[in-house]
Tab-separated table of C-alpha atoms in Angstrom:
chain	number	residue	atom	x	y	z
D	278	UNK	CA	-43.348	-22.093	-7.202
D	279	UNK	CA	-42.479	-21.172	-3.560
D	280	UNK	CA	-39.686	-22.891	-1.656
D	281	UNK	CA	-40.523	-25.202	1.205
D	282	UNK	CA	-39.908	-23.972	4.776
D	283	UNK	CA	-36.219	-24.071	5.752
D	284	UNK	CA	-36.917	-26.129	8.892
D	285	UNK	CA	-38.151	-28.985	6.802
D	286	UNK	CA	-36.321	-32.290	7.568
D	287	UNK	CA	-33.272	-32.793	5.508
D	288	UNK	CA	-33.445	-34.782	2.174
D	289	UNK	CA	-33.591	-38.511	2.901
D	290	UNK	CA	-30.727	-39.325	0.799
D	291	UNK	CA	-28.238	-37.392	3.089
D	292	UNK	CA	-26.026	-39.372	5.376
D	293	UNK	CA	-24.155	-38.764	8.681
D	294	UNK	CA	-26.260	-35.906	9.759
D	295	UNK	CA	-25.424	-36.288	13.436
D	296	UNK	CA	-21.648	-36.183	12.622
D	297	UNK	CA	-22.233	-33.068	10.468
D	298	UNK	CA	-24.054	-31.290	13.396
D	299	UNK	CA	-21.330	-32.268	15.813
D	300	UNK	CA	-18.492	-30.958	13.627
D	301	UNK	CA	-20.123	-27.865	12.248
D	302	UNK	CA	-22.999	-26.756	14.453
D	303	UNK	CA	-24.840	-23.708	13.096
D	304	UNK	CA	-23.032	-23.955	9.738
D	305	UNK	CA	-24.426	-27.432	9.382
D	306	UNK	CA	-27.929	-26.132	10.144
D	307	UNK	CA	-27.566	-23.483	7.412
D	308	UNK	CA	-26.279	-25.995	4.932
D	309	UNK	CA	-29.125	-28.550	5.561
D	310	UNK	CA	-31.721	-25.752	5.342
D	311	UNK	CA	-30.255	-24.530	2.060
D	312	UNK	CA	-31.275	-27.867	0.513
D	313	UNK	CA	-34.798	-26.505	0.375
D	314	UNK	CA	-33.984	-23.114	-1.169
D	315	UNK	CA	-33.420	-22.126	-4.762
D	316	UNK	CA	-32.798	-18.586	-6.030
D	317	UNK	CA	-35.988	-16.447	-5.610
D	318	UNK	CA	-34.899	-13.611	-7.826
D	319	UNK	CA	-33.726	-15.805	-10.692
D	320	UNK	CA	-36.606	-18.202	-10.228
D	321	UNK	CA	-39.140	-15.422	-10.524
D	322	UNK	CA	-37.693	-14.247	-13.751
D	323	UNK	CA	-37.922	-17.805	-15.179
D	324	UNK	CA	-41.418	-17.995	-13.982
D	325	UNK	CA	-42.112	-15.094	-16.333
D	326	UNK	CA	-40.778	-16.927	-19.469
D	327	UNK	CA	-44.069	-18.231	-20.681
D	328	UNK	CA	-45.663	-14.781	-20.637
D	329	UNK	CA	-42.571	-13.034	-22.078
D	330	UNK	CA	-41.464	-15.763	-24.373
D	331	UNK	CA	-38.314	-17.732	-23.897
D	332	UNK	CA	-36.201	-16.319	-26.605
D	333	UNK	CA	-37.287	-12.722	-25.903
D	334	UNK	CA	-36.637	-13.215	-22.163
D	335	UNK	CA	-33.116	-14.353	-22.889
D	336	UNK	CA	-32.487	-11.447	-25.328
D	337	UNK	CA	-33.698	-9.043	-22.601
D	338	UNK	CA	-31.289	-10.695	-20.079
D	339	UNK	CA	-28.344	-10.149	-22.332
D	340	UNK	CA	-29.252	-6.592	-23.152
D	341	UNK	CA	-29.532	-5.796	-19.387
D	342	UNK	CA	-26.134	-7.301	-18.910
D	343	UNK	CA	-24.569	-5.327	-21.827
D	344	UNK	CA	-26.521	-1.939	-21.640
D	345	UNK	CA	-28.179	-1.903	-18.190
D	346	UNK	CA	-31.735	-2.735	-17.077
D	347	UNK	CA	-32.975	0.702	-18.072
D	348	UNK	CA	-32.155	0.078	-21.700
D	349	UNK	CA	-34.558	-2.937	-21.749
D	350	UNK	CA	-38.004	-1.926	-23.141
D	351	UNK	CA	-40.929	-3.542	-21.328
D	352	UNK	CA	-38.648	-5.465	-18.937
D	353	UNK	CA	-40.703	-7.609	-16.501
D	354	UNK	CA	-40.663	-6.510	-12.890
D	355	UNK	CA	-38.875	-9.867	-12.071
D	356	UNK	CA	-35.909	-8.912	-14.370
D	357	UNK	CA	-35.759	-5.441	-12.914
D	358	UNK	CA	-35.639	-6.961	-9.363
D	359	UNK	CA	-32.834	-9.387	-10.464
D	360	UNK	CA	-30.690	-6.481	-11.716
D	361	UNK	CA	-31.507	-4.346	-8.768
D	362	UNK	CA	-29.457	-6.893	-6.825
D	363	UNK	CA	-26.858	-7.476	-9.485
D	364	UNK	CA	-26.143	-3.833	-9.881
D	365	UNK	CA	-25.376	-3.292	-6.192
D	366	UNK	CA	-21.692	-4.132	-5.788
D	367	UNK	CA	-20.966	-5.261	-2.284
D	368	UNK	CA	-18.390	-2.966	-0.424
D	369	UNK	CA	-15.948	-5.743	-0.009
D	370	UNK	CA	-15.374	-6.247	-3.794
D	371	UNK	CA	-12.102	-4.905	-5.123
D	372	UNK	CA	-11.819	-5.636	-8.816
D	373	UNK	CA	-8.514	-3.500	-9.311
D	374	UNK	CA	-6.779	-5.638	-6.602
D	375	UNK	CA	-7.936	-8.854	-8.397
D	376	UNK	CA	-6.495	-7.409	-11.679
D	377	UNK	CA	-3.054	-6.773	-9.977
D	378	UNK	CA	-2.946	-10.005	-8.098
D	379	UNK	CA	-4.205	-12.421	-10.876
D	380	UNK	CA	-2.318	-10.773	-13.817
D	381	UNK	CA	0.150	-13.745	-14.214
D	382	UNK	CA	-2.354	-16.512	-13.562
D	383	UNK	CA	-2.237	-17.703	-17.204
D	384	UNK	CA	1.428	-18.976	-16.889
D	385	UNK	CA	-0.139	-22.182	-15.634
D	386	UNK	CA	-2.929	-22.618	-18.387
D	387	UNK	CA	-1.740	-26.016	-19.446
D	388	UNK	CA	-1.924	-27.377	-15.856
D	389	UNK	CA	-5.182	-25.623	-15.031
D	390	UNK	CA	-6.824	-27.420	-17.920
D	391	UNK	CA	-5.923	-30.780	-16.576
D	392	UNK	CA	-7.058	-29.841	-13.080
D	393	UNK	CA	-10.389	-28.495	-14.337
D	394	UNK	CA	-11.281	-31.784	-16.007
D	395	UNK	CA	-9.745	-34.316	-13.591
D	396	UNK	CA	-10.275	-32.582	-10.272
D	397	UNK	CA	-13.022	-29.777	-10.416
D	398	UNK	CA	-15.634	-31.581	-12.610
D	399	UNK	CA	-14.937	-35.144	-11.543
D	400	UNK	CA	-15.134	-34.067	-7.820
D	401	UNK	CA	-18.815	-32.979	-8.406
D	402	UNK	CA	-19.665	-36.429	-9.621
D	403	UNK	CA	-19.252	-38.084	-6.161
D	404	UNK	CA	-22.744	-36.848	-5.178
D	405	UNK	CA	-25.728	-38.587	-6.737
D	406	UNK	CA	-28.168	-35.745	-5.879
D	407	UNK	CA	-25.989	-32.858	-6.892
D	408	UNK	CA	-25.147	-34.560	-10.260
D	409	UNK	CA	-28.631	-35.726	-10.978
D	410	UNK	CA	-29.540	-32.570	-12.987
D	411	UNK	CA	-26.741	-33.464	-15.452
D	412	UNK	CA	-28.386	-36.826	-15.945
D	413	UNK	CA	-31.966	-35.538	-16.292
D	414	UNK	CA	-30.971	-32.719	-18.687
D	415	UNK	CA	-28.708	-34.890	-20.814
D	416	UNK	CA	-25.516	-32.764	-20.517
D	417	UNK	CA	-23.309	-35.804	-20.511
D	418	UNK	CA	-25.413	-37.918	-22.846
D	419	UNK	CA	-24.559	-35.451	-25.592
D	420	UNK	CA	-20.779	-34.955	-25.038
D	421	UNK	CA	-18.476	-34.551	-22.080
D	422	UNK	CA	-16.232	-32.407	-24.280
D	423	UNK	CA	-18.908	-29.914	-25.011
D	424	UNK	CA	-19.810	-29.159	-21.444
D	425	UNK	CA	-16.189	-29.011	-20.535
D	426	UNK	CA	-15.599	-26.320	-23.136
D	427	UNK	CA	-18.694	-24.461	-21.980
D	428	UNK	CA	-17.452	-24.316	-18.355
D	429	UNK	CA	-13.895	-23.394	-19.660
D	430	UNK	CA	-15.394	-20.509	-21.656
D	431	UNK	CA	-16.952	-19.061	-18.453
D	432	UNK	CA	-13.784	-19.546	-16.404
D	433	UNK	CA	-11.530	-17.821	-19.005
D	434	UNK	CA	-13.803	-14.818	-18.991
D	435	UNK	CA	-14.173	-14.278	-15.306
D	436	UNK	CA	-10.359	-14.733	-14.795
D	437	UNK	CA	-9.723	-12.006	-17.503
D	438	UNK	CA	-8.833	-8.449	-16.590
D	439	UNK	CA	-11.832	-6.871	-14.965
D	440	UNK	CA	-13.479	-10.221	-15.655
D	441	UNK	CA	-16.423	-9.664	-13.211
D	442	UNK	CA	-16.776	-5.898	-13.767
D	443	UNK	CA	-20.247	-4.706	-14.691
D	444	UNK	CA	-20.804	-4.964	-18.493
D	445	UNK	CA	-17.879	-7.292	-18.902
D	446	UNK	CA	-18.274	-10.677	-20.883
D	447	UNK	CA	-17.504	-12.497	-17.518
D	448	UNK	CA	-20.282	-10.747	-15.704
D	449	UNK	CA	-22.752	-11.688	-18.442
D	450	UNK	CA	-21.789	-15.175	-18.554
D	451	UNK	CA	-21.966	-15.428	-14.820
D	452	UNK	CA	-25.516	-14.024	-14.868
D	453	UNK	CA	-26.497	-16.417	-17.682
D	454	UNK	CA	-25.216	-19.344	-15.623
D	455	UNK	CA	-27.434	-18.233	-12.867
D	456	UNK	CA	-30.499	-18.059	-15.129
D	457	UNK	CA	-29.574	-21.389	-16.603
D	458	UNK	CA	-29.617	-22.940	-13.130
D	459	UNK	CA	-33.088	-21.426	-12.579
D	460	UNK	CA	-34.359	-22.769	-15.806
D	461	UNK	CA	-33.063	-26.253	-14.857
D	462	UNK	CA	-34.562	-25.870	-11.368
D	463	UNK	CA	-37.859	-25.007	-12.827
D	464	UNK	CA	-37.945	-27.904	-15.254
D	465	UNK	CA	-36.896	-30.438	-12.758
D	466	UNK	CA	-39.250	-29.377	-10.061
D	467	UNK	CA	-42.043	-29.833	-12.531
D	468	UNK	CA	-40.758	-33.275	-13.606
D	469	UNK	CA	-41.976	-36.688	-12.320
D	470	UNK	CA	-38.324	-37.788	-12.441
D	471	UNK	CA	-37.231	-35.429	-9.623
D	472	UNK	CA	-37.551	-36.914	-6.151
D	473	UNK	CA	-37.552	-33.840	-4.097
D	474	UNK	CA	-37.970	-35.610	-0.800
D	475	UNK	CA	-34.831	-37.494	-1.398
D	476	UNK	CA	-32.698	-34.915	-3.235
D	477	UNK	CA	-34.078	-31.495	-2.051
D	478	UNK	CA	-34.662	-28.561	-4.458
D	479	UNK	CA	-32.862	-28.963	-7.738
D	480	UNK	CA	-29.608	-26.846	-7.958
D	481	UNK	CA	-30.202	-25.861	-4.320
D	482	UNK	CA	-28.377	-23.176	-2.386
D	483	UNK	CA	-26.112	-25.595	-0.555
D	484	UNK	CA	-24.910	-27.292	-3.887
D	485	UNK	CA	-24.600	-23.944	-5.504
D	486	UNK	CA	-22.291	-22.935	-2.765
D	487	UNK	CA	-20.233	-26.058	-3.201
D	488	UNK	CA	-19.510	-25.080	-6.796
D	489	UNK	CA	-17.131	-22.412	-5.419
D	490	UNK	CA	-15.226	-25.333	-3.837
D	491	UNK	CA	-15.097	-27.081	-7.175
D	492	UNK	CA	-13.725	-24.030	-8.957
D	493	UNK	CA	-11.469	-22.464	-6.230
D	494	UNK	CA	-10.329	-24.737	-3.232
D	495	UNK	CA	-10.099	-28.008	-5.267
D	496	UNK	CA	-8.163	-26.332	-8.226
D	497	UNK	CA	-5.781	-24.630	-5.908
D	498	UNK	CA	-5.065	-27.938	-4.133
D	499	UNK	CA	-4.812	-29.742	-7.454
D	500	UNK	CA	-2.405	-27.290	-8.869
D	501	UNK	CA	-0.065	-27.674	-5.812
D	502	UNK	CA	-0.309	-31.386	-6.217
D	503	UNK	CA	1.130	-31.313	-9.749
D	504	UNK	CA	3.625	-28.863	-9.091
D	505	UNK	CA	2.188	-25.531	-10.257
D	506	UNK	CA	1.476	-23.666	-6.984
D	507	UNK	CA	0.195	-20.133	-7.149
D	508	UNK	CA	1.790	-17.313	-5.155
D	509	UNK	CA	0.192	-16.373	-1.845
D	510	UNK	CA	-1.339	-13.225	-3.154
D	511	UNK	CA	-2.712	-15.206	-6.144
D	512	UNK	CA	-4.314	-17.637	-3.713
D	513	UNK	CA	-5.933	-14.876	-1.641
D	514	UNK	CA	-7.233	-13.264	-4.836
D	515	UNK	CA	-8.736	-16.491	-6.066
D	516	UNK	CA	-10.936	-16.696	-2.889
D	517	UNK	CA	-11.971	-13.097	-3.326
D	518	UNK	CA	-12.805	-13.635	-6.979
D	519	UNK	CA	-15.038	-16.640	-6.188
D	520	UNK	CA	-16.736	-14.931	-3.329
D	521	UNK	CA	-17.901	-12.291	-5.741
D	522	UNK	CA	-18.791	-14.802	-8.445
D	523	UNK	CA	-20.766	-16.623	-5.764
D	524	UNK	CA	-22.688	-13.447	-4.926
D	525	UNK	CA	-23.466	-12.967	-8.664
D	526	UNK	CA	-24.618	-16.614	-8.875
D	527	UNK	CA	-27.170	-15.845	-6.265
D	528	UNK	CA	-25.650	-17.750	-3.352
D	529	UNK	CA	-27.033	-16.616	-0.046
D	530	UNK	CA	-24.736	-14.555	2.357
D	531	UNK	CA	-25.137	-17.199	4.972
D	532	UNK	CA	-23.729	-19.985	2.731
D	533	UNK	CA	-21.209	-17.884	0.781
D	534	UNK	CA	-17.692	-18.771	1.888
D	535	UNK	CA	-15.271	-15.798	2.095
D	536	UNK	CA	-11.953	-17.555	2.522
D	537	UNK	CA	-10.000	-20.878	2.548
D	538	UNK	CA	-11.453	-21.879	5.929
D	539	UNK	CA	-15.028	-21.351	4.774
D	540	UNK	CA	-14.522	-23.315	1.667
D	541	UNK	CA	-12.738	-26.249	3.590
D	542	UNK	CA	-15.705	-26.358	6.065
D	543	UNK	CA	-18.188	-26.410	3.192
D	544	UNK	CA	-16.322	-29.149	1.442
D	545	UNK	CA	-16.275	-31.122	4.623
D	546	UNK	CA	-20.100	-30.802	5.071
D	547	UNK	CA	-20.637	-31.695	1.349
D	548	UNK	CA	-18.453	-34.836	1.613
D	549	UNK	CA	-19.689	-35.947	4.888
D	550	UNK	CA	-23.510	-35.685	4.141
D	551	UNK	CA	-23.420	-36.496	0.401
D	552	UNK	CA	-25.666	-39.378	-0.894
D	553	UNK	CA	-24.145	-42.488	-1.898
D	554	UNK	CA	-22.374	-42.716	-5.258
D	555	UNK	CA	-24.535	-44.600	-7.810
D	556	UNK	CA	-24.191	-46.092	-11.287
D	557	UNK	CA	-24.908	-42.693	-12.916
D	558	UNK	CA	-22.045	-41.055	-10.966
D	559	UNK	CA	-19.733	-43.709	-12.275
D	560	UNK	CA	-21.063	-43.284	-15.833
D	561	UNK	CA	-20.267	-39.530	-15.660
D	562	UNK	CA	-16.658	-40.320	-14.782
D	563	UNK	CA	-16.304	-42.872	-17.482
D	564	UNK	CA	-17.847	-40.379	-19.963
D	565	UNK	CA	-15.464	-37.532	-19.231
D	566	UNK	CA	-12.457	-39.846	-19.186
D	567	UNK	CA	-13.338	-41.660	-22.469
D	568	UNK	CA	-14.709	-38.654	-24.410
D	569	UNK	CA	-12.488	-35.924	-23.161
D	570	UNK	CA	-9.593	-36.434	-20.664
D	571	UNK	CA	-8.011	-39.459	-22.176
D	572	UNK	CA	-8.090	-38.061	-25.810
D	573	UNK	CA	-6.686	-34.830	-24.480
D	574	UNK	CA	-3.795	-36.500	-22.771
D	575	UNK	CA	-3.147	-38.468	-25.950
D	576	UNK	CA	-3.067	-35.238	-27.873
D	577	UNK	CA	-0.367	-33.758	-25.342
D	578	UNK	CA	2.015	-36.673	-25.331
D	579	UNK	CA	4.245	-38.212	-28.012
D	580	UNK	CA	2.334	-40.915	-30.003
D	581	UNK	CA	4.449	-43.739	-28.527
D	582	UNK	CA	3.143	-42.772	-24.962
D	583	UNK	CA	-0.411	-42.534	-26.035
D	584	UNK	CA	-1.516	-45.919	-24.761
D	585	UNK	CA	-0.566	-44.812	-21.311
D	586	UNK	CA	-3.110	-41.905	-21.356
D	587	UNK	CA	-5.847	-43.801	-19.415
D	588	UNK	CA	-3.251	-44.663	-16.681
D	589	UNK	CA	-2.178	-41.060	-16.354
D	590	UNK	CA	-5.808	-39.866	-16.108
D	591	UNK	CA	-6.635	-42.266	-13.455
D	592	UNK	CA	-3.432	-41.504	-11.587
D	593	UNK	CA	-4.287	-37.735	-11.686
D	594	UNK	CA	-7.860	-38.358	-10.476
D	595	UNK	CA	-6.602	-40.576	-7.532
D	596	UNK	CA	-4.176	-37.802	-6.561
D	597	UNK	CA	-6.842	-35.113	-6.764
D	598	UNK	CA	-9.761	-36.964	-5.217
D	599	UNK	CA	-8.048	-39.398	-2.851
D	600	UNK	CA	-8.240	-43.168	-2.951
D	601	UNK	CA	-11.566	-43.474	-0.900
D	602	UNK	CA	-13.686	-41.316	-3.333
D	603	UNK	CA	-11.883	-42.684	-6.309
D	604	UNK	CA	-12.807	-46.207	-5.301
D	605	UNK	CA	-16.465	-45.127	-4.891
D	606	UNK	CA	-16.335	-43.789	-8.462
D	607	UNK	CA	-14.717	-46.961	-9.736
D	608	UNK	CA	-11.587	-45.187	-10.996
D	609	UNK	CA	-9.074	-47.895	-11.544
D	610	UNK	CA	-5.923	-48.137	-9.465
D	611	UNK	CA	-3.019	-46.625	-11.384
D	612	UNK	CA	0.739	-47.054	-11.291
D	613	UNK	CA	0.999	-43.307	-12.228
D	614	UNK	CA	-0.533	-42.252	-8.807
D	615	UNK	CA	2.656	-42.713	-6.829
D	616	UNK	CA	4.858	-41.178	-9.654
D	617	UNK	CA	2.531	-38.037	-9.683
D	618	UNK	CA	2.752	-37.747	-5.905
D	619	UNK	CA	6.576	-38.019	-5.998
D	620	UNK	CA	7.088	-35.697	-9.064
D	621	UNK	CA	4.576	-32.978	-8.009
D	622	UNK	CA	6.733	-31.516	-5.071
D	623	UNK	CA	9.767	-31.410	-7.220
D	624	UNK	CA	8.091	-29.616	-10.043
D	625	UNK	CA	6.513	-27.357	-7.411
D	626	UNK	CA	9.946	-26.378	-6.162
D	627	UNK	CA	11.154	-25.562	-9.632
D	628	UNK	CA	8.103	-23.523	-10.434
D	629	UNK	CA	8.253	-21.772	-7.080
D	630	UNK	CA	11.853	-20.750	-7.961
D	631	UNK	CA	10.849	-19.502	-11.427
D	632	UNK	CA	8.042	-17.501	-9.901
D	633	UNK	CA	10.532	-15.601	-7.691
D	634	UNK	CA	12.243	-14.408	-10.960
D	635	UNK	CA	10.099	-11.307	-12.076
D	636	UNK	CA	11.716	-11.116	-15.418
D	637	UNK	CA	10.352	-14.582	-16.291
D	638	UNK	CA	6.690	-14.131	-15.042
D	639	UNK	CA	5.553	-11.966	-17.881
D	640	UNK	CA	7.218	-14.230	-20.578
D	641	UNK	CA	5.705	-17.419	-19.035
D	642	UNK	CA	2.252	-15.640	-18.752
D	643	UNK	CA	2.238	-14.615	-22.425
D	644	UNK	CA	3.274	-18.187	-23.375
D	645	UNK	CA	0.307	-19.473	-21.392
D	646	UNK	CA	-2.068	-17.024	-23.033
D	647	UNK	CA	-0.930	-18.105	-26.505
D	648	UNK	CA	-1.379	-21.743	-25.566
D	649	UNK	CA	-4.976	-21.076	-24.237
D	650	UNK	CA	-5.995	-19.331	-27.551
D	651	UNK	CA	-4.597	-22.240	-29.572
D	652	UNK	CA	-6.062	-24.841	-27.287
D	653	UNK	CA	-9.462	-23.230	-27.336
D	654	UNK	CA	-9.456	-23.129	-31.131
D	655	UNK	CA	-8.356	-26.718	-31.394
D	656	UNK	CA	-10.955	-27.912	-28.970
D	657	UNK	CA	-13.743	-26.077	-30.545
D	658	UNK	CA	-12.834	-27.512	-33.926
D	659	UNK	CA	-12.508	-31.003	-32.501
D	660	UNK	CA	-15.917	-31.025	-30.865
D	661	UNK	CA	-17.689	-28.695	-33.249
D	662	UNK	CA	-18.437	-25.967	-30.559
D	663	UNK	CA	-19.024	-22.411	-31.526
D	664	UNK	CA	-21.214	-21.278	-28.595
D	665	UNK	CA	-20.181	-20.285	-25.033
D	666	UNK	CA	-22.891	-21.619	-22.738
D	667	UNK	CA	-25.669	-24.157	-23.261
D	668	UNK	CA	-28.300	-21.480	-23.639
D	669	UNK	CA	-26.616	-20.460	-26.843
D	670	UNK	CA	-26.147	-23.945	-28.140
D	671	UNK	CA	-27.723	-25.103	-31.356
D	672	UNK	CA	-30.854	-27.409	-31.423
D	673	UNK	CA	-30.214	-31.030	-31.654
D	674	UNK	CA	-29.453	-33.808	-29.347
D	675	UNK	CA	-31.521	-33.882	-26.232
D	676	UNK	CA	-33.552	-30.856	-25.314
D	677	UNK	CA	-32.171	-28.725	-22.463
D	678	UNK	CA	-34.310	-26.256	-20.389
D	679	UNK	CA	-32.076	-23.375	-21.165
D	680	UNK	CA	-32.130	-23.866	-25.020
D	681	UNK	CA	-34.339	-21.515	-26.879
D	682	UNK	CA	-37.105	-23.610	-28.246
D	683	UNK	CA	-37.473	-23.818	-32.061
D	684	UNK	CA	-39.486	-21.036	-33.566
């Protein structure tokens, strides 16, 4: 299915378009035009699934990731074209520098897990159009914990040493995420439940670009807020990492933010124009809180403090999102909000001091790595998850476009 013309009127659910144009000019025009574009290369590959077979096509994709496209017998032209792009590494990519600059990132593993759930994922739920695919594919009907583990699996791999290098696990997971998006896009565009006039193309270019904000700018800000600030070179490297991840995800160059300023402008456009929060957005927040975040905080604190877990989660979310968005999402006011805002700078000063002591960095990093392994094992046992991404998840529950059909 071809995408509508980029000069089509913006989706009807968007708001404050005049203000967006006034603030951002040409950037706003590109952002609004991106609402009508998907990912032509990945979409073309997915369009070949009926002829190739869903399971066979996904096996071809994995083989091309692991061995190269020339190793795939009878690869369709669409897959060859997709890897023609994926195999061309932009000149600005410097994976060796990323390895050097991000080598101590794991020292904040515990804090990063909190920020992933209470900031990155929840921030995306404040947009009823961008989050609608989760509703229509049932990803939070099944379990908030399962999807959170899937996202974490991807993030761990791309942040590993040479995490986005060709033939690395992180590269493969990123390419599979891209194709999962295309499968969801195809399914929803053919569904009577998708209102394209109101919401634009499912998993459109503009909302794809915003995922970089969710996994880079918002976490960096959230980590500072709870007293786990990264070093300046680590911050720069995170923007570099996510620029390349965005390229691999199929985000167009015109929408791909390259640094903090670009991500901040994209976030402002997203928040300014986003459709109103609806009941499903609030259901998503309740789901991740009740099914995942509150139980996880209960697990981390002494038993006598477990009843305070909802208060802590709501306080964190209000710190990360701000009171205006938190009110829209019906996140309760929390006594913990003020405490977190006061304690965060104190912890930040302590951790910044520790970060200046080179002898401690490696020890703290190793401790963080051990915690991550143990946490991953515990979560997978708790939620009975053995797969990495949804395309590898077992049958059962609600069907998802990326799951391999039975037989």
